[in-house]
mmCIF file of C-alpha atoms in Angstrom:
data_model
loop_
_atom_site.group_PDB
_atom_site.id
_atom_site.type_symbol
_atom_site.label_atom_id
_atom_site.label_comp_id
_atom_site.label_asym_id
_atom_site.label_seq_id
_atom_site.Cartn_x
_atom_site.Cartn_y
_atom_site.Cartn_z
ATOM 1 C CA GLN A 174 -2.973 18.094 4.581
ATOM 2 C CA VAL A 175 -2.726 15.259 3.183
ATOM 3 C CA GLN A 176 -4.473 12.717 3.884
ATOM 4 C CA LEU A 177 -3.646 8.681 3.157
ATOM 5 C CA VAL A 178 -7.012 6.287 3.721
ATOM 6 C CA GLU A 179 -6.607 2.881 3.376
ATOM 7 C CA SER A 180 -9.495 0.194 3.097
ATOM 8 C CA GLY A 181 -10.239 -3.227 2.514
ATOM 9 C CA GLY A 182 -8.777 -5.173 5.564
ATOM 10 C CA GLY A 183 -10.180 -8.027 6.990
ATOM 11 C CA LEU A 184 -10.617 -11.593 7.905
ATOM 12 C CA VAL A 185 -9.950 -14.135 5.394
ATOM 13 C CA GLN A 186 -9.126 -18.287 4.876
ATOM 14 C CA PRO A 187 -5.854 -19.254 3.106
ATOM 15 C CA GLY A 188 -6.040 -18.902 -0.457
ATOM 16 C CA GLY A 189 -8.339 -16.528 -0.174
ATOM 17 C CA SER A 190 -7.674 -13.083 -1.971
ATOM 18 C CA LEU A 191 -8.373 -9.788 -0.641
ATOM 19 C CA ARG A 192 -7.949 -5.586 -2.042
ATOM 20 C CA LEU A 193 -6.487 -3.070 -0.295
ATOM 21 C CA SER A 194 -7.129 0.751 -1.333
ATOM 22 C CA CYS A 195 -5.262 3.235 -0.370
ATOM 23 C CA ALA A 196 -7.265 7.042 -1.172
ATOM 24 C CA ALA A 197 -5.132 10.702 -1.322
ATOM 25 C CA SER A 198 -6.420 13.479 -1.296
ATOM 26 C CA GLY A 199 -5.385 16.737 0.540
ATOM 27 C CA SER A 200 -3.274 19.695 -0.780
ATOM 28 C CA ILE A 201 -1.423 17.181 -3.026
ATOM 29 C CA PHE A 202 0.355 18.824 -6.393
ATOM 30 C CA SER A 203 1.883 15.373 -7.598
ATOM 31 C CA ILE A 204 2.270 11.890 -6.778
ATOM 32 C CA TYR A 205 5.504 9.992 -7.292
ATOM 33 C CA ALA A 206 5.955 6.916 -5.624
ATOM 34 C CA MET A 207 2.830 5.263 -3.541
ATOM 35 C CA GLY A 208 3.895 1.761 -1.771
ATOM 36 C CA TRP A 209 2.976 -0.944 1.051
ATOM 37 C CA TYR A 210 3.752 -1.896 3.314
ATOM 38 C CA ARG A 211 3.124 -4.480 6.096
ATOM 39 C CA ARG A 212 4.131 -4.962 9.609
ATOM 40 C CA ALA A 213 3.308 -8.506 11.355
ATOM 41 C CA PRO A 214 3.646 -8.628 14.619
ATOM 42 C CA GLY A 215 6.883 -9.147 16.184
ATOM 43 C CA LYS A 216 8.313 -7.845 13.089
ATOM 44 C CA GLN A 217 9.577 -5.223 11.222
ATOM 45 C CA ARG A 218 7.556 -2.740 9.198
ATOM 46 C CA GLU A 219 8.827 -4.243 5.208
ATOM 47 C CA LEU A 220 7.631 -2.854 1.738
ATOM 48 C CA VAL A 221 5.449 -5.193 -0.162
ATOM 49 C CA ALA A 222 4.681 -3.507 -3.392
ATOM 50 C CA ARG A 223 5.650 -0.277 -4.768
ATOM 51 C CA ILE A 224 4.488 1.886 -7.734
ATOM 52 C CA THR A 225 5.857 4.823 -9.068
ATOM 53 C CA ASN A 226 3.548 7.428 -11.261
ATOM 54 C CA GLY A 227 5.791 5.561 -14.283
ATOM 55 C CA ARG A 228 3.560 2.559 -13.100
ATOM 56 C CA SER A 229 6.496 0.655 -12.987
ATOM 57 C CA THR A 230 6.365 -1.682 -10.188
ATOM 58 C CA ASN A 231 8.703 -3.920 -7.174
ATOM 59 C CA TYR A 232 7.050 -6.394 -5.256
ATOM 60 C CA ALA A 233 9.090 -8.287 -2.445
ATOM 61 C CA ASP A 234 10.002 -11.628 -2.842
ATOM 62 C CA SER A 235 6.783 -13.180 -0.542
ATOM 63 C CA VAL A 236 4.211 -12.033 -2.741
ATOM 64 C CA LYS A 237 5.638 -12.300 -5.617
ATOM 65 C CA GLY A 238 3.668 -13.682 -8.355
ATOM 66 C CA ARG A 239 0.188 -13.524 -5.274
ATOM 67 C CA PHE A 240 -0.066 -10.122 -4.771
ATOM 68 C CA THR A 241 -0.638 -7.557 -7.539
ATOM 69 C CA ILE A 242 -0.514 -3.074 -6.992
ATOM 70 C CA SER A 243 -2.069 -0.613 -9.810
ATOM 71 C CA ARG A 244 -2.959 2.784 -9.119
ATOM 72 C CA ASP A 245 -5.336 5.622 -10.600
ATOM 73 C CA ASN A 246 -3.812 8.787 -11.039
ATOM 74 C CA ALA A 247 -6.730 10.628 -11.654
ATOM 75 C CA LYS A 248 -8.609 9.590 -8.733
ATOM 76 C CA ASN A 249 -4.814 9.278 -6.833
ATOM 77 C CA THR A 250 -5.645 5.796 -5.660
ATOM 78 C CA MET A 251 -3.878 2.965 -5.408
ATOM 79 C CA TYR A 252 -4.839 -1.325 -4.988
ATOM 80 C CA LEU A 253 -3.522 -3.924 -3.721
ATOM 81 C CA GLN A 254 -4.674 -7.410 -5.134
ATOM 82 C CA MET A 255 -4.011 -9.473 -2.912
ATOM 83 C CA ASN A 256 -4.348 -13.259 -4.140
ATOM 84 C CA SER A 257 -3.308 -16.898 -2.619
ATOM 85 C CA LEU A 258 -3.086 -15.707 1.210
ATOM 86 C CA LYS A 259 -1.036 -17.038 3.826
ATOM 87 C CA PRO A 260 -1.388 -17.006 7.227
ATOM 88 C CA GLU A 261 1.962 -15.133 6.938
ATOM 89 C CA ASP A 262 0.219 -12.837 5.800
ATOM 90 C CA THR A 263 -1.310 -11.382 8.420
ATOM 91 C CA ALA A 264 -0.365 -8.460 9.149
ATOM 92 C CA VAL A 265 -1.253 -4.580 9.664
ATOM 93 C CA TYR A 266 -1.023 -2.615 5.971
ATOM 94 C CA TYR A 267 0.161 0.352 5.290
ATOM 95 C CA CYS A 268 0.231 2.781 2.309
ATOM 96 C CA ASN A 269 2.908 5.088 1.821
ATOM 97 C CA ALA A 270 3.347 7.966 -1.006
ATOM 98 C CA ASP A 271 5.894 9.639 -2.084
ATOM 99 C CA LEU A 272 4.884 13.493 -2.761
ATOM 100 C CA THR A 273 5.345 16.976 -3.405
ATOM 101 C CA THR A 274 2.174 18.931 -1.527
ATOM 102 C CA ASP A 275 0.899 22.537 -3.297
ATOM 103 C CA TRP A 276 3.155 24.973 -1.801
ATOM 104 C CA GLY A 277 6.011 22.743 -3.114
ATOM 105 C CA SER A 278 7.119 20.715 -0.045
ATOM 106 C CA ARG A 279 8.394 16.832 -0.712
ATOM 107 C CA SER A 280 7.586 14.565 1.577
ATOM 108 C CA ASN A 281 6.474 10.853 2.250
ATOM 109 C CA TYR A 282 3.082 10.161 3.325
ATOM 110 C CA TRP A 283 1.089 7.726 6.363
ATOM 111 C CA GLY A 284 -2.279 6.038 6.565
ATOM 112 C CA GLN A 285 -3.012 4.759 9.387
ATOM 113 C CA GLY A 286 -2.834 1.239 8.471
ATOM 114 C CA THR A 287 -5.816 -1.574 8.382
ATOM 115 C CA GLN A 288 -5.486 -4.964 9.406
ATOM 116 C CA VAL A 289 -5.224 -7.819 6.865
ATOM 117 C CA THR A 290 -5.435 -11.460 9.258
ATOM 118 C CA VAL A 291 -5.251 -14.597 7.271
ATOM 119 C CA SER A 292 -6.535 -17.954 9.682
ATOM 120 C CA SER A 293 -8.723 -20.579 8.734
#
């Protein structure tokens, strides 16, 4: 079994910062890429940021310069440092991992999501 568990969401004022974490655990052989997605009320889920096992990154235009994605391969953990938060960043943030399990199955896995609310 594979589990992705997000943490670090919450309520923050505009201009504030939050750091999200995503820990992957279970029968993991190798993680190729991890990413953060978000779904705001009434909108479709969108990619926020993605990082490969080679630490190549890409970001949504709306978060470039404000968010930073990173990962600790030894701990199978990914982070999202979010600075200069705006009300439009309010959403449920989901962790995603493209990985291969110990029994050789490659698939995408999702976390349960963590709420980020930016409001004064």
